[in-house]
Structure formats: structure tokens, C-alpha cells
Amino acid sequence: MKVVLTALDSKFIHSNLAVRYLKEYTKNLNYNCVIREFTVNDREDKILEELIYEEPDILAFSCYIWNIQMVKKLASLIRLVNPKIKILYGGPEVSYDSEIFLKENPGEYVICGEGEETYYEFIECQLKLGKSQEDICVNDILKKIKGLCFKMEDNISFNGHRELMNMNNVVFPYNEEDNLQNRIAYYEASRGCPFNCKYCLSSTTHGVRFLNLDRVKSEISFLIEKGVRLIKFVDRTFNCNAKFATEVWKFLMSLDTEATFHFEISADILTDEQIKLLELAPVGRIQFEVGVQTTNNQVLKNINRYVNFKDIKEKVEELERIRNIKQHLDLIAGLPGEDFYSFKKSFNDVYSIKPEEIQLGFLKLLKGSDMRLEAEKWGMLYSPYPPYEILSTRNISYRELLILKRIEEVLDKYYNSRKFNNILNYFLPKFETPFDFYEKLGTFFHDKGYLNRNISAADYYKVFVEFSEEILKEDSLSLKEIIKYDYLKFNKKKYLPEFLNRERNKGEERRIKELIEKEKIKVSTSYHAEKFFIDIELFINTGRVKERSHYVIFDLENIKEKFIDI
């Protein structure tokens, strides 16, 4: 018997944890199990061709909000091309309405919830049916498998939920055959979440289960030996057990590796001991994703989330002062009870921390979540199509959410890329709040049509000249000098786009070259000297604009520039 476990990832660099768990958990069973991994950007006809070419007896799909539409199309095509192939589904997108899903889509089976034990018994059952010479009632055997929903002729049966697994029985999903270079490796040291946020599927199960600490260390060491450069812990709140988190971080900090480890944490419960420990982390070793969602206490209460932004800010700012841990803070628009102006305050509150990244997300009303059940209570309209994104609520309109969408686009491009830092620092003081600036910039992008077409890397800088002239009514040489600095610094280029000024003085350039040759200025061979007419160093440090004719030496092999008066 041959089973093909199929993953449709959102990007090539991602790796699917679920299909690996299933294969490893059943490796002692006598069947041919193959993993095929694609992305949602691949052509459907090519995926279909490759899956049919495998000639499986059973084809299994791992289903999520980002791939379910493609999964349903592929399942329909597979049923047309080869009706003999049985289709099995699993994952959060089919676990909460499995009977309806099987009724509306081709396929025979859905695994609901944690899949390893159900899948093991399912494969055992299929192997037994394949070998048996007796007249066995298939229906009776399948009905014994907890966590399985199945279709037999026109009847659909659900066998009830399975108890959660003992974590000692969870297998390590990776093996020597996995090629993980240039891919993100996902890893879970625990399952479950201590919190009960209404928008999250983790609220559907209670309690947190942890792997043995020595096992975690051993398995992470294996991934590092495989050359993985980014390991993302998928634990919902990694630091909910302070002792466990501290020991894992100590171990990761002790390793001789260039790998980066990403964690979702609740910053407010970081301990003083952990802060002191993290001060010693090598730069780039650890990344944190911190879910703020909103700073409105009533809205937090509405979603069953009990945190205090003051505590989050205090801990995040402590880590920001250390400058060795990248922090990514999340906000969610469209939460129950939050209007446009409340969200504006939340945005400004988070922006005041100046983390490395701010993600402005939009509420998704996921199948199985309490939030979806309360949609009518809060006057929520949401898309009936995955990812079930909010369209409006009693408190925020569709048009207001569109404004926030535009802010999300420019925030991600300009703030999160870190390639426009000084340009942003030039503009922000000209607006009452950061939100006001990004709202104006997002609207400008929309009105110019830049959100609907690709523009060049240079044009992303040129936009600021247009924005200044049309919105602020300013034509500023200072702005162009700051744009020139950010462009050369963050793009590692020697040439300038046409809209930026370049004044050449061969005598001054010769003098710089002589200083370098005499080693009075130490640079690598990959350097570039550019003349500026405002004091760039002063602006970076203070935000003040002052005339100064000088050179900045950009060195491709050195992060720090040199500022030279000639």
C-alpha cells in the first residue's frame, strides 16, 4: 500500500511539520509512505501531474487557511483523473466541520485534531483490510478509530474526539534524509497554550504539555548539524514555563552555531533572570515575536486576553536597549469593540517602542474559534472564504479597514525593511503622530496607484520626494541628501538614480584616495566615497539638519560608515 502525504506550503523556504510527524510516527508499519511538498505558488496542473504519477492508493492533504482552496481543487481533479485513489484530509482547516467538509468535497476521510495516533490506527486498519481474506465489515473497523471522520457510500460518520497525546509519545519529525538547507525548520517543544484568546485555535484545547528538556537539546543539535540556519519554535507561548524556557535559552546560547532561533513569547511574563540571561545572547541568535494585538484594556477583555501593555512595553524596551535580540510586535485590526481611533492609539503605543518589526494583521475568524461563534454579538462581517478575514464590525467600517490595509503595506515596506530609517526620522516629526504619517503615506500610495503595480527599488525612494512636494509642499535639498544616504547605505550600491544629486570633485576624491593608501583611513577594497552637503552624522544622532560639505565612505565589508571633512 502506498500513501502520499501532501503539503502545500505558503513559501518554498517553509517546511511542513505535520506530514513529517505522520511519516515518522508510522515508520514501523509495513507500507510505502512518501512526502511530497509543494507551494501554493506552484501550478496546479504540475502538482496534479506529479501526484498522479506517484500512483498512490491513498493521497493525504495537510489543510490550512492558506492552502485549502488549492487542496479542494486538486482533490476534485484527482477524483476525475483517477477515482480509485482514496483521499484523506487533516489539519485545522478541516478539523472543526469535518462532516460538512466531507459532504461537500471529494474524499473519504478526515483526521480531526492531533493526528499521529489516529493516522497510525487508520494505516493499521487499511493494511488489515488489504490482507484479509475474510468478509470484514469495513464500517465497523473504521468506527473504532477515535478522531476519524469517514464517508461510506452516502453515510458520513464521526467517531468522536481523541484524547490529547502523551508528549513522551510524540516523535521527532526530522530524519537524516531531510534536506533542510535554505529552509526554515519548524520545531515544537510543547503543545497547548495557558491562555484562552477567543480568536486563536489554541483556546480549543486546555493545558500545556512539554517535551523532556534533554530530548529538546538533542533534537536541536541534530537540526544544527543538518545545517539549518533558522529554527522556528511553534510553541504558542514559549515562555509560559519560565524554568523550561530559561534552560532552553541557556542551551541555545552555549552552541557554536550561526543559526537563529525564533520564539513566540508573552513579553510581560519575562523574568528578571531571563532578561539578564538574554543580555549575554550572541547577536542574531534569538528572535522574539510578541503578540500585543491591542493596548485597549476593554478590547483585551473582550477577547479573553489578560495582559497589561505597560508590562509588555517595559520588558520589550529592556530587550531593545540590549540590541542583540530582534523583536517583532503584532497588532490585530478588527478586534471586537476596537474602533479606528482606538486602533490608532494602539499603533502609536507600539510604535513608541521602536521594535525591529511591527506587523499589522487583520482579524481572521477561524473555524472552531470562539470569536467566530461570537461574530453576530459584535456585529462582525467577515469573508466566507479562507482566510475568513474581517470586513467590518459594529465599531470599525470596511472603509476604515481599507485605510489600515494601506498603512500595513507602507509600514511593512518602509519600517520593517529597515532600509529607510533616516528618511522616516526626517518625516515623522512633521506629523502629530506616527499613525498620521503612515496614514498619509498609505493614502498617497493608493492615490498614485503604487499599491496596484510593481515599482522599482529606486522608485520606493523617489516616492518620498513626490510625497514631500505634493503633501507637505516642500522641495527640500536636505531630504534628497538623506534619501541619498539611506539609498547608498542600505542597498550597497555605488550608482545613484537620476532623481538624486551627485557632485563630483576629482581633487577631493584624489585626496581621499591618498589618505586611504597611506592608511590614515582604514577601509576594504570595496568602498565608495560620496559627497554630502548636510551633516549626515549630526542628523543620524540628533535629527537636526545643518549644512556641512563632507564625504561619507561606505564600506561593503564594514557596517559603520566613515565621515570625512576634506
PDB file of C-alpha atoms in Angstrom, residues 266-444:
ATOM      1  CA  SER A 266       4.445  36.738  26.142  1.00  0.00           C
ATOM      2  CA  ALA A 267       6.857  39.562  26.976  1.00  0.00           C
ATOM      3  CA  ASP A 268       5.067  40.651  30.151  1.00  0.00           C
ATOM      4  CA  ILE A 269       5.973  37.390  31.937  1.00  0.00           C
ATOM      5  CA  LEU A 270       9.698  37.514  31.150  1.00  0.00           C
ATOM      6  CA  THR A 271      11.563  37.280  34.453  1.00  0.00           C
ATOM      7  CA  ASP A 272      14.472  39.455  35.606  1.00  0.00           C
ATOM      8  CA  GLU A 273      16.665  36.346  35.481  1.00  0.00           C
ATOM      9  CA  GLN A 274      15.716  35.783  31.843  1.00  0.00           C
ATOM     10  CA  ILE A 275      16.418  39.407  30.900  1.00  0.00           C
ATOM     11  CA  LYS A 276      19.899  39.164  32.458  1.00  0.00           C
ATOM     12  CA  LEU A 277      20.495  35.879  30.644  1.00  0.00           C
ATOM     13  CA  LEU A 278      19.363  37.255  27.286  1.00  0.00           C
ATOM     14  CA  GLU A 279      21.776  40.170  27.627  1.00  0.00           C
ATOM     15  CA  LEU A 280      24.517  37.585  27.018  1.00  0.00           C
ATOM     16  CA  ALA A 281      22.969  36.112  23.857  1.00  0.00           C
ATOM     17  CA  PRO A 282      25.106  36.420  20.708  1.00  0.00           C
ATOM     18  CA  VAL A 283      23.690  38.998  18.290  1.00  0.00           C
ATOM     19  CA  GLY A 284      21.204  37.348  15.935  1.00  0.00           C
ATOM     20  CA  ARG A 285      20.952  34.108  17.922  1.00  0.00           C
ATOM     21  CA  ILE A 286      17.417  34.703  19.252  1.00  0.00           C
ATOM     22  CA  GLN A 287      14.314  36.385  17.800  1.00  0.00           C
ATOM     23  CA  PHE A 288      11.079  37.103  19.656  1.00  0.00           C
ATOM     24  CA  GLU A 289       7.582  37.544  18.292  1.00  0.00           C
ATOM     25  CA  VAL A 290       5.416  39.375  20.818  1.00  0.00           C
ATOM     26  CA  GLY A 291       1.647  39.462  20.431  1.00  0.00           C
ATOM     27  CA  VAL A 292       0.380  42.841  21.625  1.00  0.00           C
ATOM     28  CA  GLN A 293      -2.801  42.803  19.464  1.00  0.00           C
ATOM     29  CA  THR A 294      -4.227  45.959  21.109  1.00  0.00           C
ATOM     30  CA  THR A 295      -3.410  48.269  24.006  1.00  0.00           C
ATOM     31  CA  ASN A 296      -7.091  48.888  24.790  1.00  0.00           C
ATOM     32  CA  ASN A 297      -7.857  47.072  28.060  1.00  0.00           C
ATOM     33  CA  GLN A 298     -11.574  46.714  27.331  1.00  0.00           C
ATOM     34  CA  VAL A 299     -10.849  45.167  23.928  1.00  0.00           C
ATOM     35  CA  LEU A 300      -8.358  42.795  25.563  1.00  0.00           C
ATOM     36  CA  LYS A 301     -11.099  41.761  27.971  1.00  0.00           C
ATOM     37  CA  ASN A 302     -13.491  41.235  25.035  1.00  0.00           C
ATOM     38  CA  ILE A 303     -11.110  38.668  23.509  1.00  0.00           C
ATOM     39  CA  ASN A 304     -10.370  36.974  26.837  1.00  0.00           C
ATOM     40  CA  ARG A 305      -6.777  38.189  26.862  1.00  0.00           C
ATOM     41  CA  TYR A 306      -5.480  39.478  30.180  1.00  0.00           C
ATOM     42  CA  VAL A 307      -2.203  41.323  29.727  1.00  0.00           C
ATOM     43  CA  ASN A 308      -1.037  44.815  30.576  1.00  0.00           C
ATOM     44  CA  PHE A 309       0.651  46.820  27.824  1.00  0.00           C
ATOM     45  CA  LYS A 310       2.687  48.719  30.416  1.00  0.00           C
ATOM     46  CA  ASP A 311       4.329  45.423  31.445  1.00  0.00           C
ATOM     47  CA  ILE A 312       4.891  44.380  27.816  1.00  0.00           C
ATOM     48  CA  LYS A 313       6.454  47.734  26.973  1.00  0.00           C
ATOM     49  CA  GLU A 314       8.759  47.645  29.991  1.00  0.00           C
ATOM     50  CA  LYS A 315      10.166  44.205  29.070  1.00  0.00           C
ATOM     51  CA  VAL A 316      10.394  44.854  25.329  1.00  0.00           C
ATOM     52  CA  GLU A 317      12.213  48.145  25.930  1.00  0.00           C
ATOM     53  CA  GLU A 318      14.662  46.392  28.252  1.00  0.00           C
ATOM     54  CA  LEU A 319      15.484  43.974  25.444  1.00  0.00           C
ATOM     55  CA  GLU A 320      15.654  46.808  22.895  1.00  0.00           C
ATOM     56  CA  ARG A 321      18.333  48.502  24.990  1.00  0.00           C
ATOM     57  CA  ILE A 322      20.448  45.345  24.757  1.00  0.00           C
ATOM     58  CA  ARG A 323      20.276  45.486  20.912  1.00  0.00           C
ATOM     59  CA  ASN A 324      21.086  41.804  20.431  1.00  0.00           C
ATOM     60  CA  ILE A 325      17.597  40.303  20.072  1.00  0.00           C
ATOM     61  CA  LYS A 326      15.338  41.071  17.125  1.00  0.00           C
ATOM     62  CA  GLN A 327      11.768  41.732  18.278  1.00  0.00           C
ATOM     63  CA  HIS A 328       8.644  41.564  16.148  1.00  0.00           C
ATOM     64  CA  LEU A 329       5.454  43.022  17.682  1.00  0.00           C
ATOM     65  CA  ASP A 330       1.975  42.121  16.404  1.00  0.00           C
ATOM     66  CA  LEU A 331      -1.195  44.200  16.256  1.00  0.00           C
ATOM     67  CA  ILE A 332      -4.602  42.933  15.105  1.00  0.00           C
ATOM     68  CA  ALA A 333      -7.144  45.246  13.458  1.00  0.00           C
ATOM     69  CA  GLY A 334     -10.852  44.472  13.652  1.00  0.00           C
ATOM     70  CA  LEU A 335     -10.971  43.137  17.213  1.00  0.00           C
ATOM     71  CA  PRO A 336     -14.362  43.342  18.978  1.00  0.00           C
ATOM     72  CA  GLY A 337     -15.001  46.743  20.500  1.00  0.00           C
ATOM     73  CA  GLU A 338     -11.996  48.475  18.901  1.00  0.00           C
ATOM     74  CA  ASP A 339     -12.781  51.435  16.657  1.00  0.00           C
ATOM     75  CA  PHE A 340     -10.474  53.290  14.266  1.00  0.00           C
ATOM     76  CA  TYR A 341      -9.255  55.770  16.882  1.00  0.00           C
ATOM     77  CA  SER A 342      -8.629  53.102  19.494  1.00  0.00           C
ATOM     78  CA  PHE A 343      -6.536  51.212  16.945  1.00  0.00           C
ATOM     79  CA  LYS A 344      -4.672  54.428  16.150  1.00  0.00           C
ATOM     80  CA  LYS A 345      -3.702  54.680  19.827  1.00  0.00           C
ATOM     81  CA  SER A 346      -2.617  51.019  19.880  1.00  0.00           C
ATOM     82  CA  PHE A 347      -0.467  51.637  16.804  1.00  0.00           C
ATOM     83  CA  ASN A 348       1.190  54.698  18.322  1.00  0.00           C
ATOM     84  CA  ASP A 349       1.742  52.890  21.630  1.00  0.00           C
ATOM     85  CA  VAL A 350       3.574  50.043  19.893  1.00  0.00           C
ATOM     86  CA  TYR A 351       5.464  52.364  17.544  1.00  0.00           C
ATOM     87  CA  SER A 352       6.817  54.279  20.543  1.00  0.00           C
ATOM     88  CA  ILE A 353       8.846  51.186  21.490  1.00  0.00           C
ATOM     89  CA  LYS A 354      10.594  51.169  18.079  1.00  0.00           C
ATOM     90  CA  PRO A 355      10.935  47.373  17.772  1.00  0.00           C
ATOM     91  CA  GLU A 356      12.700  45.912  14.735  1.00  0.00           C
ATOM     92  CA  GLU A 357       9.384  44.916  13.149  1.00  0.00           C
ATOM     93  CA  ILE A 358       5.718  45.787  13.595  1.00  0.00           C
ATOM     94  CA  GLN A 359       3.169  43.527  11.945  1.00  0.00           C
ATOM     95  CA  LEU A 360      -0.252  44.985  11.385  1.00  0.00           C
ATOM     96  CA  GLY A 361      -2.551  41.982  10.914  1.00  0.00           C
ATOM     97  CA  PHE A 362      -6.298  41.705  10.423  1.00  0.00           C
ATOM     98  CA  LEU A 363      -8.633  39.543  12.477  1.00  0.00           C
ATOM     99  CA  LYS A 364      -9.326  36.105  10.993  1.00  0.00           C
ATOM    100  CA  LEU A 365     -12.463  34.352  12.219  1.00  0.00           C
ATOM    101  CA  LEU A 366     -11.119  30.816  12.128  1.00  0.00           C
ATOM    102  CA  LYS A 367     -13.268  27.708  12.077  1.00  0.00           C
ATOM    103  CA  GLY A 368     -13.557  26.369  15.611  1.00  0.00           C
ATOM    104  CA  SER A 369     -12.662  29.648  17.325  1.00  0.00           C
ATOM    105  CA  ASP A 370     -14.859  31.316  19.951  1.00  0.00           C
ATOM    106  CA  MET A 371     -14.535  34.574  18.017  1.00  0.00           C
ATOM    107  CA  ARG A 372     -16.343  33.060  15.062  1.00  0.00           C
ATOM    108  CA  LEU A 373     -19.163  31.937  17.340  1.00  0.00           C
ATOM    109  CA  GLU A 374     -19.467  35.495  18.715  1.00  0.00           C
ATOM    110  CA  ALA A 375     -19.420  37.242  15.312  1.00  0.00           C
ATOM    111  CA  GLU A 376     -23.070  38.267  15.479  1.00  0.00           C
ATOM    112  CA  LYS A 377     -22.695  39.577  19.036  1.00  0.00           C
ATOM    113  CA  TRP A 378     -20.044  42.068  17.874  1.00  0.00           C
ATOM    114  CA  GLY A 379     -21.681  42.942  14.566  1.00  0.00           C
ATOM    115  CA  MET A 380     -18.857  41.296  12.628  1.00  0.00           C
ATOM    116  CA  LEU A 381     -18.958  40.699   8.902  1.00  0.00           C
ATOM    117  CA  TYR A 382     -16.179  38.502   7.579  1.00  0.00           C
ATOM    118  CA  SER A 383     -15.277  36.815   4.322  1.00  0.00           C
ATOM    119  CA  PRO A 384     -16.811  33.340   3.949  1.00  0.00           C
ATOM    120  CA  TYR A 385     -13.662  32.357   2.058  1.00  0.00           C
ATOM    121  CA  PRO A 386     -10.303  31.455   3.624  1.00  0.00           C
ATOM    122  CA  PRO A 387      -8.628  33.106   5.486  1.00  0.00           C
ATOM    123  CA  TYR A 388     -12.030  34.410   6.784  1.00  0.00           C
ATOM    124  CA  GLU A 389     -10.743  37.942   7.243  1.00  0.00           C
ATOM    125  CA  ILE A 390     -12.800  40.629   8.950  1.00  0.00           C
ATOM    126  CA  LEU A 391     -14.679  43.028   6.628  1.00  0.00           C
ATOM    127  CA  SER A 392     -16.290  45.270   9.245  1.00  0.00           C
ATOM    128  CA  THR A 393     -17.563  45.310  12.821  1.00  0.00           C
ATOM    129  CA  ARG A 394     -20.015  47.395  14.780  1.00  0.00           C
ATOM    130  CA  ASN A 395     -17.056  49.605  15.710  1.00  0.00           C
ATOM    131  CA  ILE A 396     -14.954  49.823  12.546  1.00  0.00           C
ATOM    132  CA  SER A 397     -16.126  50.168   8.954  1.00  0.00           C
ATOM    133  CA  TYR A 398     -14.917  48.476   5.786  1.00  0.00           C
ATOM    134  CA  ARG A 399     -13.516  51.808   4.534  1.00  0.00           C
ATOM    135  CA  GLU A 400     -11.581  52.316   7.762  1.00  0.00           C
ATOM    136  CA  LEU A 401     -10.115  48.822   7.471  1.00  0.00           C
ATOM    137  CA  LEU A 402      -9.036  49.680   3.914  1.00  0.00           C
ATOM    138  CA  ILE A 403      -7.114  52.666   5.302  1.00  0.00           C
ATOM    139  CA  LEU A 404      -5.397  50.314   7.752  1.00  0.00           C
ATOM    140  CA  LYS A 405      -4.592  47.953   4.845  1.00  0.00           C
ATOM    141  CA  ARG A 406      -2.743  50.789   3.124  1.00  0.00           C
ATOM    142  CA  ILE A 407      -0.899  51.582   6.341  1.00  0.00           C
ATOM    143  CA  GLU A 408       0.064  47.905   6.605  1.00  0.00           C
ATOM    144  CA  GLU A 409       1.584  47.999   3.091  1.00  0.00           C
ATOM    145  CA  VAL A 410       3.746  51.074   3.624  1.00  0.00           C
ATOM    146  CA  LEU A 411       4.659  50.109   7.190  1.00  0.00           C
ATOM    147  CA  ASP A 412       5.956  46.741   6.031  1.00  0.00           C
ATOM    148  CA  LYS A 413       7.863  48.206   3.098  1.00  0.00           C
ATOM    149  CA  TYR A 414       9.362  51.221   4.817  1.00  0.00           C
ATOM    150  CA  TYR A 415       9.578  50.449   8.535  1.00  0.00           C
ATOM    151  CA  ASN A 416      10.119  46.696   8.618  1.00  0.00           C
ATOM    152  CA  SER A 417      12.664  46.588   5.791  1.00  0.00           C
ATOM    153  CA  ARG A 418      14.989  48.904   7.801  1.00  0.00           C
ATOM    154  CA  LYS A 419      16.222  50.436   4.522  1.00  0.00           C
ATOM    155  CA  PHE A 420      14.600  53.842   5.056  1.00  0.00           C
ATOM    156  CA  ASN A 421      15.374  54.569   8.719  1.00  0.00           C
ATOM    157  CA  ASN A 422      16.700  58.094   8.362  1.00  0.00           C
ATOM    158  CA  ILE A 423      14.090  59.109   5.793  1.00  0.00           C
ATOM    159  CA  LEU A 424      11.368  58.071   8.245  1.00  0.00           C
ATOM    160  CA  ASN A 425      13.097  60.022  11.008  1.00  0.00           C
ATOM    161  CA  TYR A 426      13.034  63.073   8.732  1.00  0.00           C
ATOM    162  CA  PHE A 427       9.274  62.856   8.150  1.00  0.00           C
ATOM    163  CA  LEU A 428       7.892  61.672  11.494  1.00  0.00           C
ATOM    164  CA  PRO A 429       8.409  64.972  13.398  1.00  0.00           C
ATOM    165  CA  LYS A 430       6.374  66.738  10.691  1.00  0.00           C
ATOM    166  CA  PHE A 431       3.231  64.826  11.744  1.00  0.00           C
ATOM    167  CA  GLU A 432       1.337  64.781  15.021  1.00  0.00           C
ATOM    168  CA  THR A 433       1.749  61.013  15.476  1.00  0.00           C
ATOM    169  CA  PRO A 434       3.438  58.125  13.605  1.00  0.00           C
ATOM    170  CA  PHE A 435      -0.025  56.827  12.668  1.00  0.00           C
ATOM    171  CA  ASP A 436      -0.846  60.144  10.975  1.00  0.00           C
ATOM    172  CA  PHE A 437       2.325  59.913   8.880  1.00  0.00           C
ATOM    173  CA  TYR A 438       1.713  56.325   7.754  1.00  0.00           C
ATOM    174  CA  GLU A 439      -1.955  57.079   7.077  1.00  0.00           C
ATOM    175  CA  LYS A 440      -0.962  59.980   4.791  1.00  0.00           C
ATOM    176  CA  LEU A 441       1.754  57.920   3.113  1.00  0.00           C
ATOM    177  CA  GLY A 442      -0.583  54.946   2.589  1.00  0.00           C
ATOM    178  CA  THR A 443      -3.269  57.185   1.094  1.00  0.00           C
ATOM    179  CA  PHE A 444      -0.639  58.811  -1.159  1.00  0.00           C
TER     180      PHE A 444
END
